[in-house]
Amino acid sequence: GCVSCGLKNEFLLHVHHIDANRNNNVVPNLEVVCANCHIKRHLQFDGKKWTFYVSALTPRDMLGEI
């Protein structure tokens, strides 16, 4: 299931590259997350709001605030 929220529906799960490098497929760099939590991992804060960017990585220490 999702490492963040625990969702277990397999059809909603994604594999996230922790370092955002899609070529780095070593197990320690991969985590299973649901679609919603995956989006949260690719957000950028502009000082006012969070915006989704595929190439952005949300600071891991801020994930709990979103």
PDB file of N, CA and C in Angstrom, residues 16-62:
ATOM      1  N   HIS A  16       7.151   5.924  -7.014  1.00  0.00           N
ATOM      2  CA  HIS A  16       7.777   7.246  -7.018  1.00  0.00           C
ATOM      3  C   HIS A  16       9.281   7.099  -6.868  1.00  0.00           C
ATOM      4  N   HIS A  17      10.023   7.821  -7.707  1.00  0.00           N
ATOM      5  CA  HIS A  17      11.485   7.886  -7.607  1.00  0.00           C
ATOM      6  C   HIS A  17      11.820   8.990  -6.601  1.00  0.00           C
ATOM      7  N   ILE A  18      12.344   8.636  -5.472  1.00  0.00           N
ATOM      8  CA  ILE A  18      12.592   9.573  -4.383  1.00  0.00           C
ATOM      9  C   ILE A  18      13.481  10.727  -4.816  1.00  0.00           C
ATOM     10  N   ASP A  19      14.487  10.451  -5.632  1.00  0.00           N
ATOM     11  CA  ASP A  19      15.400  11.515  -6.080  1.00  0.00           C
ATOM     12  C   ASP A  19      14.955  12.164  -7.397  1.00  0.00           C
ATOM     13  N   ALA A  20      13.788  11.783  -7.911  1.00  0.00           N
ATOM     14  CA  ALA A  20      13.200  12.308  -9.158  1.00  0.00           C
ATOM     15  C   ALA A  20      13.933  11.872 -10.412  1.00  0.00           C
ATOM     16  N   ASN A  21      14.909  10.997 -10.289  1.00  0.00           N
ATOM     17  CA  ASN A  21      15.649  10.493 -11.441  1.00  0.00           C
ATOM     18  C   ASN A  21      14.999   9.191 -11.902  1.00  0.00           C
ATOM     19  N   ARG A  22      14.273   9.237 -12.996  1.00  0.00           N
ATOM     20  CA  ARG A  22      13.552   8.060 -13.496  1.00  0.00           C
ATOM     21  C   ARG A  22      14.475   6.939 -13.944  1.00  0.00           C
ATOM     22  N   ASN A  23      15.745   7.232 -14.093  1.00  0.00           N
ATOM     23  CA  ASN A  23      16.711   6.200 -14.472  1.00  0.00           C
ATOM     24  C   ASN A  23      17.342   5.521 -13.271  1.00  0.00           C
ATOM     25  N   ASN A  24      17.115   6.043 -12.088  1.00  0.00           N
ATOM     26  CA  ASN A  24      17.665   5.473 -10.867  1.00  0.00           C
ATOM     27  C   ASN A  24      16.631   4.524 -10.261  1.00  0.00           C
ATOM     28  N   ASN A  25      16.659   3.293 -10.717  1.00  0.00           N
ATOM     29  CA  ASN A  25      15.648   2.311 -10.326  1.00  0.00           C
ATOM     30  C   ASN A  25      16.108   1.342  -9.254  1.00  0.00           C
ATOM     31  N   VAL A  26      17.055   1.749  -8.423  1.00  0.00           N
ATOM     32  CA  VAL A  26      17.463   0.897  -7.313  1.00  0.00           C
ATOM     33  C   VAL A  26      16.381   0.954  -6.244  1.00  0.00           C
ATOM     34  N   VAL A  27      16.136  -0.157  -5.595  1.00  0.00           N
ATOM     35  CA  VAL A  27      15.032  -0.273  -4.639  1.00  0.00           C
ATOM     36  C   VAL A  27      15.028   0.821  -3.569  1.00  0.00           C
ATOM     37  N   PRO A  28      16.177   1.197  -2.985  1.00  0.00           N
ATOM     38  CA  PRO A  28      16.128   2.261  -1.967  1.00  0.00           C
ATOM     39  C   PRO A  28      15.647   3.619  -2.491  1.00  0.00           C
ATOM     40  N   ASN A  29      15.632   3.807  -3.808  1.00  0.00           N
ATOM     41  CA  ASN A  29      15.179   5.065  -4.402  1.00  0.00           C
ATOM     42  C   ASN A  29      13.709   5.016  -4.805  1.00  0.00           C
ATOM     43  N   LEU A  30      13.038   3.906  -4.585  1.00  0.00           N
ATOM     44  CA  LEU A  30      11.652   3.748  -5.012  1.00  0.00           C
ATOM     45  C   LEU A  30      10.732   3.629  -3.811  1.00  0.00           C
ATOM     46  N   GLU A  31       9.538   4.206  -3.942  1.00  0.00           N
ATOM     47  CA  GLU A  31       8.532   4.026  -2.900  1.00  0.00           C
ATOM     48  C   GLU A  31       7.168   3.931  -3.553  1.00  0.00           C
ATOM     49  N   VAL A  32       6.290   3.141  -2.964  1.00  0.00           N
ATOM     50  CA  VAL A  32       4.934   2.962  -3.467  1.00  0.00           C
ATOM     51  C   VAL A  32       4.047   4.009  -2.804  1.00  0.00           C
ATOM     52  N   VAL A  33       3.363   4.788  -3.636  1.00  0.00           N
ATOM     53  CA  VAL A  33       2.454   5.819  -3.147  1.00  0.00           C
ATOM     54  C   VAL A  33       1.173   5.794  -3.979  1.00  0.00           C
ATOM     55  N   CYS A  34       0.077   6.257  -3.404  1.00  0.00           N
ATOM     56  CA  CYS A  34      -1.162   6.366  -4.177  1.00  0.00           C
ATOM     57  C   CYS A  34      -1.055   7.583  -5.098  1.00  0.00           C
ATOM     58  N   ALA A  35      -1.966   7.699  -6.022  1.00  0.00           N
ATOM     59  CA  ALA A  35      -1.927   8.796  -6.987  1.00  0.00           C
ATOM     60  C   ALA A  35      -1.939  10.156  -6.292  1.00  0.00           C
ATOM     61  N   ASN A  36      -2.752  10.302  -5.257  1.00  0.00           N
ATOM     62  CA  ASN A  36      -2.847  11.582  -4.556  1.00  0.00           C
ATOM     63  C   ASN A  36      -1.536  11.924  -3.846  1.00  0.00           C
ATOM     64  N   CYS A  37      -0.970  10.975  -3.131  1.00  0.00           N
ATOM     65  CA  CYS A  37       0.291  11.213  -2.433  1.00  0.00           C
ATOM     66  C   CYS A  37       1.443  11.407  -3.416  1.00  0.00           C
ATOM     67  N   HIS A  38       1.355  10.797  -4.606  1.00  0.00           N
ATOM     68  CA  HIS A  38       2.388  10.995  -5.621  1.00  0.00           C
ATOM     69  C   HIS A  38       2.391  12.447  -6.095  1.00  0.00           C
ATOM     70  N   ILE A  39       1.217  12.989  -6.326  1.00  0.00           N
ATOM     71  CA  ILE A  39       1.122  14.387  -6.730  1.00  0.00           C
ATOM     72  C   ILE A  39       1.727  15.282  -5.654  1.00  0.00           C
ATOM     73  N   LYS A  40       1.463  14.963  -4.393  1.00  0.00           N
ATOM     74  CA  LYS A  40       2.013  15.766  -3.294  1.00  0.00           C
ATOM     75  C   LYS A  40       3.534  15.775  -3.299  1.00  0.00           C
ATOM     76  N   ARG A  41       4.155  14.772  -3.872  1.00  0.00           N
ATOM     77  CA  ARG A  41       5.616  14.689  -3.915  1.00  0.00           C
ATOM     78  C   ARG A  41       6.232  15.533  -5.031  1.00  0.00           C
ATOM     79  N   HIS A  42       5.387  16.097  -5.880  1.00  0.00           N
ATOM     80  CA  HIS A  42       5.866  16.910  -7.003  1.00  0.00           C
ATOM     81  C   HIS A  42       5.264  18.309  -6.969  1.00  0.00           C
ATOM     82  N   LEU A  43       5.305  18.938  -5.822  1.00  0.00           N
ATOM     83  CA  LEU A  43       4.756  20.282  -5.676  1.00  0.00           C
ATOM     84  C   LEU A  43       5.866  21.294  -5.443  1.00  0.00           C
ATOM     85  N   GLN A  44       5.591  22.512  -5.867  1.00  0.00           N
ATOM     86  CA  GLN A  44       6.524  23.605  -5.661  1.00  0.00           C
ATOM     87  C   GLN A  44       5.748  24.740  -4.995  1.00  0.00           C
ATOM     88  N   PHE A  45       6.334  25.340  -3.969  1.00  0.00           N
ATOM     89  CA  PHE A  45       5.697  26.427  -3.227  1.00  0.00           C
ATOM     90  C   PHE A  45       6.283  27.760  -3.676  1.00  0.00           C
ATOM     91  N   ASP A  46       5.411  28.693  -4.053  1.00  0.00           N
ATOM     92  CA  ASP A  46       5.888  29.995  -4.523  1.00  0.00           C
ATOM     93  C   ASP A  46       5.788  31.073  -3.446  1.00  0.00           C
ATOM     94  N   GLY A  47       5.547  30.668  -2.220  1.00  0.00           N
ATOM     95  CA  GLY A  47       5.384  31.614  -1.127  1.00  0.00           C
ATOM     96  C   GLY A  47       3.934  31.866  -0.770  1.00  0.00           C
ATOM     97  N   LYS A  48       3.036  31.531  -1.704  1.00  0.00           N
ATOM     98  CA  LYS A  48       1.598  31.711  -1.474  1.00  0.00           C
ATOM     99  C   LYS A  48       0.820  30.416  -1.655  1.00  0.00           C
ATOM    100  N   LYS A  49       1.180  29.650  -2.679  1.00  0.00           N
ATOM    101  CA  LYS A  49       0.414  28.428  -2.966  1.00  0.00           C
ATOM    102  C   LYS A  49       1.336  27.342  -3.499  1.00  0.00           C
ATOM    103  N   TRP A  50       0.850  26.121  -3.410  1.00  0.00           N
ATOM    104  CA  TRP A  50       1.548  24.960  -3.952  1.00  0.00           C
ATOM    105  C   TRP A  50       1.060  24.720  -5.369  1.00  0.00           C
ATOM    106  N   THR A  51       1.977  24.394  -6.282  1.00  0.00           N
ATOM    107  CA  THR A  51       1.637  24.102  -7.679  1.00  0.00           C
ATOM    108  C   THR A  51       2.338  22.815  -8.090  1.00  0.00           C
ATOM    109  N   PHE A  52       1.638  21.983  -8.866  1.00  0.00           N
ATOM    110  CA  PHE A  52       2.198  20.715  -9.343  1.00  0.00           C
ATOM    111  C   PHE A  52       3.136  20.960 -10.511  1.00  0.00           C
ATOM    112  N   TYR A  53       4.331  20.371 -10.421  1.00  0.00           N
ATOM    113  CA  TYR A  53       5.308  20.358 -11.518  1.00  0.00           C
ATOM    114  C   TYR A  53       5.933  18.970 -11.541  1.00  0.00           C
ATOM    115  N   VAL A  54       5.918  18.323 -12.689  1.00  0.00           N
ATOM    116  CA  VAL A  54       6.483  16.978 -12.802  1.00  0.00           C
ATOM    117  C   VAL A  54       7.943  16.960 -12.360  1.00  0.00           C
ATOM    118  N   SER A  55       8.680  17.992 -12.702  1.00  0.00           N
ATOM    119  CA  SER A  55      10.109  18.000 -12.399  1.00  0.00           C
ATOM    120  C   SER A  55      10.428  18.512 -10.993  1.00  0.00           C
ATOM    121  N   ALA A  56       9.434  18.997 -10.266  1.00  0.00           N
ATOM    122  CA  ALA A  56       9.674  19.497  -8.911  1.00  0.00           C
ATOM    123  C   ALA A  56       9.659  18.356  -7.910  1.00  0.00           C
ATOM    124  N   LEU A  57      10.384  18.543  -6.826  1.00  0.00           N
ATOM    125  CA  LEU A  57      10.326  17.602  -5.706  1.00  0.00           C
ATOM    126  C   LEU A  57       9.954  18.396  -4.463  1.00  0.00           C
ATOM    127  N   THR A  58       8.856  18.020  -3.849  1.00  0.00           N
ATOM    128  CA  THR A  58       8.431  18.652  -2.610  1.00  0.00           C
ATOM    129  C   THR A  58       9.445  18.311  -1.528  1.00  0.00           C
ATOM    130  N   PRO A  59       9.902  19.286  -0.770  1.00  0.00           N
ATOM    131  CA  PRO A  59      10.809  18.952   0.333  1.00  0.00           C
ATOM    132  C   PRO A  59      10.140  17.941   1.268  1.00  0.00           C
ATOM    133  N   ARG A  60      10.828  16.836   1.529  1.00  0.00           N
ATOM    134  CA  ARG A  60      10.221  15.745   2.298  1.00  0.00           C
ATOM    135  C   ARG A  60       9.765  16.190   3.680  1.00  0.00           C
ATOM    136  N   ASP A  61      10.440  17.156   4.275  1.00  0.00           N
ATOM    137  CA  ASP A  61      10.049  17.609   5.603  1.00  0.00           C
ATOM    138  C   ASP A  61       8.769  18.455   5.563  1.00  0.00           C
ATOM    139  N   MET A  62       8.300  18.812   4.374  1.00  0.00           N
ATOM    140  CA  MET A  62       7.080  19.608   4.240  1.00  0.00           C
ATOM    141  C   MET A  62       5.877  18.775   3.824  1.00  0.00           C
TER     142      MET A  62
END
